[in-house]
Tab-separated table of C-alpha atoms and ligand atoms in Angstrom:
chain	number	residue	atom	x	y	z
A	654	MET	CA	14.037	21.524	0.574
A	655	LEU	CA	11.691	19.441	3.234
A	656	LYS	CA	9.683	22.462	4.274
A	657	ASN	CA	6.170	22.106	3.527
A	658	LYS	CA	6.216	18.853	1.931
A	659	ARG	CA	3.856	16.014	2.705
A	660	ILE	CA	5.242	12.781	3.644
A	661	LEU	CA	3.351	9.681	3.866
A	662	LEU	CA	5.519	7.246	6.069
A	663	GLY	CA	4.402	3.445	5.793
A	664	VAL	CA	5.679	1.324	8.563
A	665	SER	CA	5.481	-2.454	8.252
A	666	GLY	CA	6.282	-5.214	10.813
A	667	GLY	CA	10.035	-5.395	11.264
A	668	ILE	CA	12.153	-4.912	14.121
A	669	ALA	CA	13.681	-1.634	12.861
A	670	ALA	CA	9.924	-0.168	13.260
A	671	TYR	CA	11.410	1.287	16.454
A	672	LYS	CA	13.226	4.024	14.299
A	673	SER	CA	10.097	5.010	12.375
A	674	PRO	CA	9.462	7.715	15.218
A	675	SER	CA	12.962	9.236	14.944
A	676	ILE	CA	12.319	9.718	11.035
A	677	CYS	CA	8.922	11.406	11.728
A	678	SER	CA	10.643	13.765	14.475
A	679	LEU	CA	13.542	14.747	11.832
A	680	LEU	CA	11.236	15.294	8.941
A	681	ARG	CA	8.819	17.683	11.378
A	682	LYS	CA	11.920	19.556	12.460
A	683	LYS	CA	12.809	20.044	8.789
A	684	GLY	CA	9.150	21.716	8.414
A	685	SER	CA	7.514	18.580	6.630
A	686	GLU	CA	4.076	17.463	7.501
A	687	VAL	CA	3.887	13.786	8.208
A	688	LYS	CA	1.164	11.069	8.049
A	689	VAL	CA	1.878	7.466	9.104
A	690	MET	CA	0.035	4.557	8.023
A	691	MET	CA	1.171	1.175	9.503
A	692	THR	CA	0.215	-2.553	8.990
A	693	GLU	CA	-1.380	-4.570	11.812
A	694	ASN	CA	2.050	-6.460	12.486
A	695	ALA	CA	3.850	-3.343	12.818
A	696	LYS	CA	1.834	-2.737	16.052
A	697	GLU	CA	3.746	-5.704	17.381
A	698	PHE	CA	6.915	-3.733	17.375
A	699	ILE	CA	5.978	-0.041	17.736
A	700	THR	CA	2.706	1.409	19.049
A	701	PRO	CA	0.432	3.593	16.957
A	702	LEU	CA	0.409	6.198	19.989
A	703	SER	CA	4.445	6.607	19.409
A	704	LEU	CA	4.019	7.370	15.833
A	705	GLN	CA	1.082	9.531	16.350
A	706	THR	CA	2.873	11.611	18.860
A	707	MET	CA	6.105	11.809	16.644
A	708	SER	CA	4.151	12.626	13.374
A	709	ASN	CA	1.645	14.931	15.374
A	710	ASN	CA	-1.126	13.215	13.234
A	711	THR	CA	-3.769	10.372	13.733
A	712	VAL	CA	-2.065	6.928	12.304
A	713	HIS	CA	-3.951	5.228	9.621
A	714	SER	CA	-4.053	1.477	9.569
A	715	LYS	CA	-7.345	-0.077	9.353
A	716	MET	CA	-8.638	-0.511	5.699
A	717	PHE	CA	-12.478	-0.363	6.651
A	718	ASN	CA	-12.646	2.586	8.627
A	719	GLN	CA	-15.684	3.888	6.786
A	720	LEU	CA	-18.250	4.418	9.401
A	721	LEU	CA	-15.999	6.777	11.052
A	722	ASN	CA	-14.737	8.480	8.020
A	723	THR	CA	-16.721	9.415	4.953
A	724	ASP	CA	-13.514	9.917	3.026
A	725	VAL	CA	-12.190	6.922	0.966
A	726	GLU	CA	-9.179	6.766	3.004
A	727	HIS	CA	-6.734	4.642	0.523
A	728	ILE	CA	-7.264	7.221	-2.206
A	729	SER	CA	-7.112	10.516	-0.162
A	730	LEU	CA	-3.824	9.327	1.362
A	731	ALA	CA	-2.436	8.272	-1.904
A	732	LYS	CA	-3.361	11.724	-3.497
A	733	TRP	CA	-2.130	13.852	-0.515
A	734	ALA	CA	1.188	12.534	-0.361
A	735	ASP	CA	4.369	14.239	-2.026
A	736	ILE	CA	5.952	11.090	-1.697
A	737	ILE	CA	5.731	7.666	0.124
A	738	VAL	CA	8.381	6.211	2.116
A	739	ILE	CA	8.130	2.639	3.499
A	740	ALA	CA	10.335	2.500	6.474
A	741	PRO	CA	10.763	-0.236	7.457
A	742	ALA	CA	9.872	-2.308	4.443
A	743	THR	CA	9.566	-6.112	5.212
A	744	ALA	CA	10.361	-8.704	2.942
A	745	ASN	CA	6.533	-9.426	3.123
A	746	ILE	CA	5.608	-5.914	2.045
A	747	ILE	CA	7.890	-5.766	-0.834
A	748	GLY	CA	6.533	-9.229	-2.270
A	749	LYS	CA	2.925	-7.652	-2.052
A	750	PHE	CA	4.049	-4.471	-3.688
A	751	ALA	CA	5.575	-6.428	-6.582
A	752	ASN	CA	2.793	-8.501	-7.023
A	753	GLY	CA	-0.109	-6.151	-6.966
A	754	ILE	CA	-1.503	-7.567	-3.659
A	755	CYS	CA	-3.861	-5.119	-1.938
A	756	ASP	CA	-4.695	-6.732	1.293
A	757	ASN	CA	-4.433	-3.895	3.841
A	758	LEU	CA	-4.267	-0.277	4.011
A	759	LEU	CA	-0.643	0.090	3.233
A	760	THR	CA	-0.415	-2.140	0.309
A	761	THR	CA	-3.818	-0.762	-1.263
A	762	VAL	CA	-2.463	3.122	-0.930
A	763	PHE	CA	0.674	1.800	-2.658
A	764	MET	CA	-1.477	0.562	-5.614
A	765	ALA	CA	-3.499	3.778	-5.564
A	766	SER	CA	-0.695	6.310	-5.387
A	767	ARG	CA	1.073	8.063	-8.507
A	768	CYS	CA	3.552	9.878	-6.621
A	769	ARG	CA	7.226	8.892	-5.955
A	770	VAL	CA	7.814	5.875	-3.623
A	771	LEU	CA	10.789	5.108	-1.675
A	772	ILE	CA	11.200	1.641	-0.136
A	773	VAL	CA	13.641	1.266	2.851
A	774	PRO	CA	14.428	-2.365	3.359
A	775	ALA	CA	15.298	-3.902	6.726
A	776	MET	CA	15.565	-7.701	7.131
A	777	ASN	CA	17.957	-10.585	7.923
A	778	THR	CA	20.691	-11.160	5.047
A	779	GLU	CA	19.275	-14.501	3.962
A	780	MET	CA	15.892	-12.877	3.534
A	781	LEU	CA	17.166	-10.023	1.659
A	782	ASN	CA	19.282	-12.066	-0.817
A	783	SER	CA	16.447	-14.777	-1.268
A	784	PRO	CA	15.847	-15.119	-4.831
A	785	ALA	CA	12.239	-14.140	-4.196
A	786	ASN	CA	13.138	-10.820	-2.503
A	787	ILE	CA	15.879	-9.961	-5.411
A	788	ASN	CA	13.129	-10.621	-7.875
A	789	ASN	CA	10.418	-8.635	-6.255
A	790	MET	CA	12.885	-5.818	-5.657
A	791	GLU	CA	14.259	-5.748	-9.439
A	792	ILE	CA	10.145	-5.648	-10.558
A	793	LEU	CA	9.696	-2.594	-8.389
A	794	LYS	CA	12.972	-1.025	-9.664
A	795	LYS	CA	11.826	-1.361	-12.981
A	796	ARG	CA	8.608	0.533	-12.249
A	797	GLY	CA	10.510	3.339	-11.200
A	798	ILE	CA	10.205	2.793	-7.396
A	799	VAL	CA	13.267	4.119	-5.582
A	800	ILE	CA	14.952	0.886	-3.126
A	801	LEU	CA	17.267	2.375	-0.881
A	802	ASP	CA	20.333	0.061	-0.044
A	803	THR	CA	20.777	-1.642	3.619
A	804	GLU	CA	24.035	-1.427	5.639
A	805	LYS	CA	26.102	-4.372	6.876
A	806	ASP	CA	26.199	-4.819	10.724
A	807	LEU	CA	25.399	-7.132	13.699
A	808	LEU	CA	22.011	-7.759	12.874
A	809	ALA	CA	18.954	-8.035	15.632
A	810	CYS	CA	18.866	-11.800	14.734
A	811	ASN	CA	22.510	-11.806	15.888
A	812	ASP	CA	23.808	-12.670	12.065
A	813	TYR	CA	26.431	-10.505	10.697
A	814	GLY	CA	25.652	-9.002	7.231
A	815	SER	CA	23.669	-6.728	5.035
A	816	GLY	CA	20.023	-6.016	5.920
A	817	LYS	CA	20.333	-3.320	8.491
A	818	MET	CA	17.803	-0.233	7.823
A	819	LEU	CA	19.581	2.929	7.000
A	820	SER	CA	19.718	5.447	9.897
A	821	PRO	CA	16.783	7.872	10.194
A	822	GLU	CA	19.495	10.698	9.219
A	823	LYS	CA	20.183	9.049	5.876
A	824	ILE	CA	16.694	8.133	5.101
A	825	VAL	CA	15.657	11.801	5.541
A	826	ASP	CA	18.456	12.655	3.350
A	827	ALA	CA	17.339	10.368	0.707
A	828	ILE	CA	13.705	11.706	0.907
A	829	ASP	CA	15.177	15.268	0.724
A	830	ASP	CA	17.162	14.267	-2.374
A	831	ASN	CA	14.270	12.594	-4.057
A	832	LEU	CA	12.141	15.612	-3.687
A	833	THR	CA	14.425	18.144	-4.827
A	834	GLU	CA	14.305	19.817	-8.221
A	835	LYS	CA	17.352	19.525	-10.247
A	836	ASP	CA	17.608	22.852	-11.307
A	837	LEU	CA	21.151	23.120	-11.332
A	838	ALA	CA	22.001	20.302	-13.280
A	839	GLY	CA	24.896	20.882	-15.837
A	840	LYS	CA	26.320	23.465	-13.849
A	841	LYS	CA	29.985	23.009	-11.793
A	842	PHE	CA	30.279	24.491	-8.677
A	843	LEU	CA	33.565	25.274	-6.976
A	844	ILE	CA	33.096	25.517	-3.403
A	845	THR	CA	35.740	26.244	-0.645
A	846	ALA	CA	34.883	25.658	3.065
A	847	GLY	CA	36.423	25.402	6.499
A	848	PRO	CA	39.527	27.162	8.047
A	849	THR	CA	43.259	26.487	6.809
A	850	VAL	CA	46.058	25.876	9.197
A	851	GLU	CA	49.216	27.437	8.954
A	852	PRO	CA	51.964	25.272	10.547
A	853	LEU	CA	55.006	26.596	12.851
A	854	ASP	CA	56.686	23.578	13.496
A	855	PRO	CA	55.185	19.626	13.207
A	856	VAL	CA	53.100	20.283	16.505
A	857	ARG	CA	51.885	24.085	16.339
A	858	PHE	CA	49.823	26.047	13.825
A	859	LEU	CA	47.703	29.041	13.483
A	860	THR	CA	43.999	28.858	12.597
A	861	ASN	CA	40.626	30.177	12.761
A	862	HIS	CA	37.342	29.342	14.373
A	863	SER	CA	35.542	28.501	11.032
A	864	SER	CA	33.790	25.017	11.163
A	865	GLY	CA	32.942	24.490	7.487
A	866	LYS	CA	29.169	24.353	8.144
A	867	MET	CA	28.228	27.036	5.778
A	868	GLY	CA	30.439	25.636	2.953
A	869	TYR	CA	29.265	22.147	3.498
A	870	ALA	CA	25.590	23.227	3.437
A	871	LEU	CA	26.117	24.993	-0.036
A	872	ALA	CA	27.961	22.120	-1.031
A	873	ALA	CA	25.289	19.611	-0.124
A	874	ASN	CA	22.365	21.527	-1.633
A	875	ALA	CA	24.319	22.543	-4.824
A	876	GLN	CA	24.899	18.813	-5.205
A	877	LYS	CA	21.296	17.960	-4.383
A	878	ARG	CA	19.815	20.387	-6.778
A	879	GLY	CA	21.966	18.590	-9.564
A	880	ALA	CA	25.060	20.547	-9.826
A	881	GLU	CA	28.529	18.949	-10.115
A	882	VAL	CA	30.056	19.878	-7.183
A	883	THR	CA	33.721	20.313	-6.047
A	884	LEU	CA	34.379	20.881	-2.536
A	885	ILE	CA	37.657	22.180	-1.421
A	886	THR	CA	37.892	21.842	2.378
A	887	GLY	CA	40.392	22.688	5.063
A	888	PRO	CA	40.116	20.629	8.193
A	889	THR	CA	37.069	20.229	10.136
A	890	ASN	CA	35.474	18.268	12.901
A	891	ILE	CA	32.127	17.575	10.772
A	892	GLU	CA	31.595	14.829	8.165
A	893	PRO	CA	31.887	16.705	4.314
A	894	PRO	CA	28.476	16.049	2.579
A	895	LYS	CA	28.805	13.504	-0.532
A	896	VAL	CA	29.686	15.511	-3.500
A	897	HIS	CA	31.195	14.867	-6.853
A	898	ARG	CA	34.734	15.623	-5.934
A	899	LEU	CA	36.181	16.350	-2.415
A	900	VAL	CA	39.628	17.905	-2.156
A	901	LYS	CA	41.151	18.231	1.480
A	902	ILE	CA	43.905	20.838	2.056
A	903	ASN	CA	45.540	22.309	4.908
A	904	THR	CA	47.057	25.657	4.139
A	905	THR	CA	45.650	28.675	2.324
A	906	GLN	CA	48.414	28.136	-0.492
A	907	ASP	CA	47.099	24.585	-1.107
A	908	MET	CA	43.659	26.189	-1.227
A	909	PHE	CA	44.889	28.693	-3.640
A	910	GLY	CA	46.351	25.989	-6.031
A	911	ALA	CA	43.368	23.645	-5.460
A	912	VAL	CA	41.104	26.302	-6.773
A	913	GLY	CA	43.449	27.001	-9.651
A	914	LYS	CA	43.240	23.442	-10.712
A	915	TYR	CA	39.421	23.459	-11.203
A	916	PHE	CA	38.702	27.445	-11.707
A	917	ASP	CA	38.819	27.645	-15.695
A	918	ASP	CA	36.508	24.480	-15.783
A	919	CYS	CA	33.671	25.904	-13.408
A	920	HIS	CA	30.706	27.912	-13.694
A	921	VAL	CA	30.701	29.272	-10.171
A	922	LEU	CA	33.186	29.856	-7.444
A	923	ILE	CA	31.749	30.206	-3.944
A	924	LYS	CA	34.298	31.121	-1.325
A	925	ALA	CA	32.868	30.162	1.949
A	926	ALA	CA	36.242	29.288	3.493
A	927	ALA	CA	37.969	31.291	5.926
A	928	PRO	CA	41.600	31.112	4.491
A	929	ALA	CA	44.397	32.363	6.906
A	930	ASP	CA	45.495	35.830	5.535
A	931	TYR	CA	48.966	35.291	7.043
A	932	LYS	CA	51.173	32.298	7.491
A	933	PRO	CA	54.338	32.056	9.725
A	934	LYS	CA	57.368	33.264	7.787
A	935	TYR	CA	59.580	30.288	9.011
A	936	TYR	CA	58.708	26.657	9.486
A	937	SER	CA	60.678	24.502	11.918
A	938	LYS	CA	60.739	21.057	10.696
A	939	ASP	CA	61.569	20.049	14.254
A	940	LYS	CA	59.438	20.759	17.217
A	941	ILE	CA	60.598	24.228	18.777
A	942	LYS	CA	61.917	23.704	22.336
A	943	LYS	CA	60.560	25.892	25.300
A	944	ASN	CA	64.131	26.504	26.280
A	945	SER	CA	65.612	27.269	22.959
A	946	SER	CA	66.785	30.570	21.659
A	947	ASN	CA	64.135	30.637	18.569
A	948	TYR	CA	61.050	29.818	20.921
A	949	LEU	CA	57.850	31.583	19.858
A	950	ASP	CA	58.142	35.014	21.788
A	951	VAL	CA	57.591	36.720	18.440
A	952	ILE	CA	55.985	34.979	15.314
A	953	GLU	CA	57.031	36.648	12.030
A	954	LEU	CA	54.277	36.392	9.684
A	955	GLU	CA	54.059	36.960	5.795
A	956	LYS	CA	50.803	37.552	3.745
A	957	ASN	CA	49.157	34.615	1.997
A	958	PRO	CA	47.855	34.773	-1.441
A	959	ASP	CA	44.443	36.500	-1.652
A	960	ILE	CA	42.385	33.530	-3.267
A	961	ALA	CA	39.212	35.691	-3.748
A	962	LYS	CA	41.135	38.741	-5.430
A	963	TYR	CA	43.179	36.453	-7.706
A	964	TYR	CA	40.251	34.685	-8.993
A	965	GLY	CA	37.981	37.649	-9.198
A	966	LYS	CA	40.960	39.534	-11.296
A	967	ASN	CA	41.183	36.584	-13.671
A	968	LYS	CA	37.860	35.331	-14.021
A	969	VAL	CA	36.559	34.687	-17.695
A	970	GLY	CA	32.514	34.400	-17.160
A	971	GLN	CA	32.527	32.344	-13.809
A	972	ILE	CA	30.180	33.780	-11.168
A	973	ILE	CA	31.862	34.345	-7.992
A	974	VAL	CA	30.253	34.714	-4.704
A	975	GLY	CA	32.120	35.874	-1.529
A	976	PHE	CA	31.862	35.690	2.176
A	977	ALA	CA	32.786	38.419	4.720
A	978	ALA	CA	32.507	37.723	8.465
A	979	GLU	CA	32.476	41.441	9.947
A	980	SER	CA	31.967	42.662	13.628
A	981	THR	CA	31.782	46.329	12.884
A	982	ASN	CA	30.728	48.602	9.639
A	983	ILE	CA	29.397	45.292	8.121
A	984	TYR	CA	27.685	46.818	4.952
A	985	LYS	CA	30.621	49.157	4.220
A	986	TYR	CA	33.470	46.462	4.800
A	987	ALA	CA	31.425	43.850	2.655
A	988	LYS	CA	30.749	46.456	-0.217
A	989	GLU	CA	34.653	47.354	-0.566
A	990	LYS	CA	35.284	43.448	-0.519
A	991	LEU	CA	32.878	43.081	-3.297
A	992	ILE	CA	34.577	45.710	-5.511
A	993	SER	CA	37.946	45.208	-4.669
A	994	LYS	CA	37.808	41.701	-5.111
A	995	ASN	CA	35.430	41.679	-8.482
A	996	LEU	CA	33.012	39.410	-6.947
A	997	ASP	CA	29.491	38.982	-8.273
A	998	MET	CA	27.787	38.836	-4.888
A	999	ILE	CA	29.038	38.883	-1.130
A	1000	VAL	CA	27.228	37.123	1.743
A	1001	VAL	CA	27.966	39.407	5.103
A	1002	ASN	CA	27.437	38.316	8.565
A	1003	ASN	CA	27.778	39.914	11.821
A	1004	ILE	CA	29.695	37.464	13.662
A	1005	VAL	CA	28.986	39.050	17.003
A	1006	LYS	CA	25.192	38.445	16.749
A	1007	ALA	CA	24.029	35.501	18.663
A	1008	GLY	CA	23.236	32.777	16.117
A	1009	ALA	CA	25.601	34.159	13.263
A	1010	GLY	CA	29.141	33.129	12.014
A	1011	PHE	CA	31.436	30.252	13.474
A	1012	GLY	CA	30.399	26.850	14.571
A	1013	THR	CA	26.597	27.506	14.723
A	1014	ASP	CA	23.960	25.758	12.757
A	1015	THR	CA	22.092	29.159	11.814
A	1016	ASN	CA	23.249	32.263	10.391
A	1017	ILE	CA	22.140	35.777	10.161
A	1018	ALA	CA	23.103	37.188	6.809
A	1019	SER	CA	22.901	40.003	4.313
A	1020	ILE	CA	23.344	39.653	0.691
A	1021	ILE	CA	24.810	42.135	-1.563
A	1022	ASP	CA	24.827	42.090	-5.300
A	1023	LYS	CA	27.059	43.842	-7.982
A	1024	ASN	CA	24.690	46.830	-8.152
A	1025	GLY	CA	24.974	47.277	-4.351
A	1026	GLU	CA	21.550	45.884	-3.956
A	1027	THR	CA	21.271	44.594	-0.200
A	1028	GLU	CA	18.919	41.980	1.197
A	1029	ASP	CA	18.896	41.299	4.837
A	1030	PHE	CA	17.636	38.035	6.313
A	1031	GLU	CA	16.346	36.809	9.589
A	1032	ILE	CA	18.058	34.091	11.525
A	1033	MET	CA	17.625	30.729	9.798
A	1034	SER	CA	19.447	27.356	9.324
A	1035	LYS	CA	22.724	27.460	7.368
A	1036	SER	CA	20.918	24.803	4.922
A	1037	GLU	CA	18.105	27.267	4.315
A	1038	LEU	CA	20.591	30.324	3.675
A	1039	ALA	CA	22.568	28.165	1.102
A	1040	ASN	CA	19.322	27.530	-0.823
A	1041	ILE	CA	18.804	31.398	-0.741
A	1042	ILE	CA	22.340	31.879	-2.138
A	1043	LEU	CA	22.013	29.177	-4.712
A	1044	ASN	CA	18.592	30.699	-5.941
A	1045	LYS	CA	20.408	34.008	-6.520
A	1046	VAL	CA	23.393	32.404	-8.434
A	1047	LYS	CA	20.688	30.692	-10.362
A	1048	ASN	CA	19.075	34.007	-11.303
A	1049	LEU	CA	22.318	35.176	-12.443
A	1050	PHE	CA	22.685	32.376	-14.918
A	1051	SER	CA	19.735	33.928	-16.700
B	328	FMN	C1	10.929	-10.653	16.303
B	328	FMN	C2	10.595	-10.411	14.891
B	328	FMN	C3	11.442	-9.571	14.025
B	328	FMN	C4	11.009	-9.382	12.598
B	328	FMN	N1	11.897	-8.465	12.025
B	328	FMN	C5	11.724	-8.705	10.439
B	328	FMN	C6	12.196	-7.593	9.590
B	328	FMN	O1	13.507	-6.825	10.311
B	328	FMN	N2	12.333	-7.804	8.356
B	328	FMN	C7	11.453	-8.697	7.804
B	328	FMN	O2	11.049	-8.476	6.622
B	328	FMN	N3	10.428	-9.424	8.587
B	328	FMN	C8	10.462	-9.368	9.855
B	328	FMN	N4	9.937	-10.110	10.738
B	328	FMN	C9	8.858	-11.046	10.042
B	328	FMN	C10	7.508	-10.137	9.604
B	328	FMN	O3	6.908	-9.711	10.864
B	328	FMN	C11	6.490	-10.928	8.978
B	328	FMN	O4	6.912	-11.180	7.958
B	328	FMN	C12	5.197	-10.054	8.846
B	328	FMN	O5	4.369	-10.914	8.247
B	328	FMN	C13	5.324	-8.966	8.349
B	328	FMN	O6	3.991	-8.329	8.112
B	328	FMN	P1	3.887	-6.705	7.305
B	328	FMN	O7	4.790	-6.810	6.305
B	328	FMN	O8	2.319	-6.783	7.103
B	328	FMN	O9	4.093	-5.693	8.609
B	328	FMN	C14	10.194	-10.373	12.120
B	328	FMN	C15	9.260	-11.122	12.838
B	328	FMN	C16	9.390	-11.302	14.320
B	328	FMN	C17	8.820	-12.183	15.155
């Protein structure tokens, strides 16, 4: 959702300015255009050249550049931006913003802007909590300016406390969130993700390669777009996104039960998990020893419940989106699954193609709807694919 967005990054003179080039880099990787303006004091901490290189644009800092530029820069920059982000924001710059001071390019652009402004404070704990700074931040919040939190840590000044600037990743996430239209507001999404694990004994289990990345991308983007997301996830090695409700499960039976708990109340069920179809028939509560007679030469299996099929059969108006990971006859198998499980849409990927399927950050998918209409997509990030799926779900609402 940051693709083609115009982001004006303001850098003021705090020690956290060394992180500003990383913000530029992350934004550009997500397809945004970035311009940077910096205060003269910020140049004590980071060079304009670093920011110019990482933003791929000339850095703006002089108020009176008119002999070089016929454009009235503070006005054109303010009009250009979809969002202005001040990171790091010093106590000084926050004070100037709150009091309408326009004594440099950054403060003047702020005054001239009508777009959303995000302030990312970074300062010593005592400065952050000083009555003047708290008052200045309150004034700005009342005017609709978004002020992000700081983190607690050992600070550059050797004090321990709040005031540390958020990481570039978290800042970029907040920018994304603030620029995202809340077009799924009022809708409840139930999303499953990751593998399930089926234990044999306290040590061993059966599982699969699902990383959870596709389901997490769907959950993160649906939540960002205003939906109320319940994410039911099997064990993964990645951090789950911030969602309305996170339910961690282990087995397919657990996932089946968790879906049942929230299904009646949801508008959409997206089954991006890879629940195990089978589980060991017997569970040993003690570790099975290598020299024992019941060692694992043969593992007897029994079928797990088919979650998509059960809820597909019992749906009362919910939209159900399924996933199919196939290695042969992908369209045929996906269409059979769509029909037999009474799904509204199925996302199929050929897991043997490089860049598709388990563990990767990208996917190559085709989406088949109820009428058998098939759309093939080129390789793209799982986040981009998630938004395409969510757009198609949104179209089904109407
Ligand atoms: C080493 C050093 C680190 C500083 N770090 C911060 C900081 O993290 N946050 C802050 O608000 N001020 C910090 N300051 C103070 C600001 O640089 C100072 O208030 C300056 O006037 C800010 O200018 P500007 O807001 O125009 O960029 C620091 C100063 C020094 C010397």
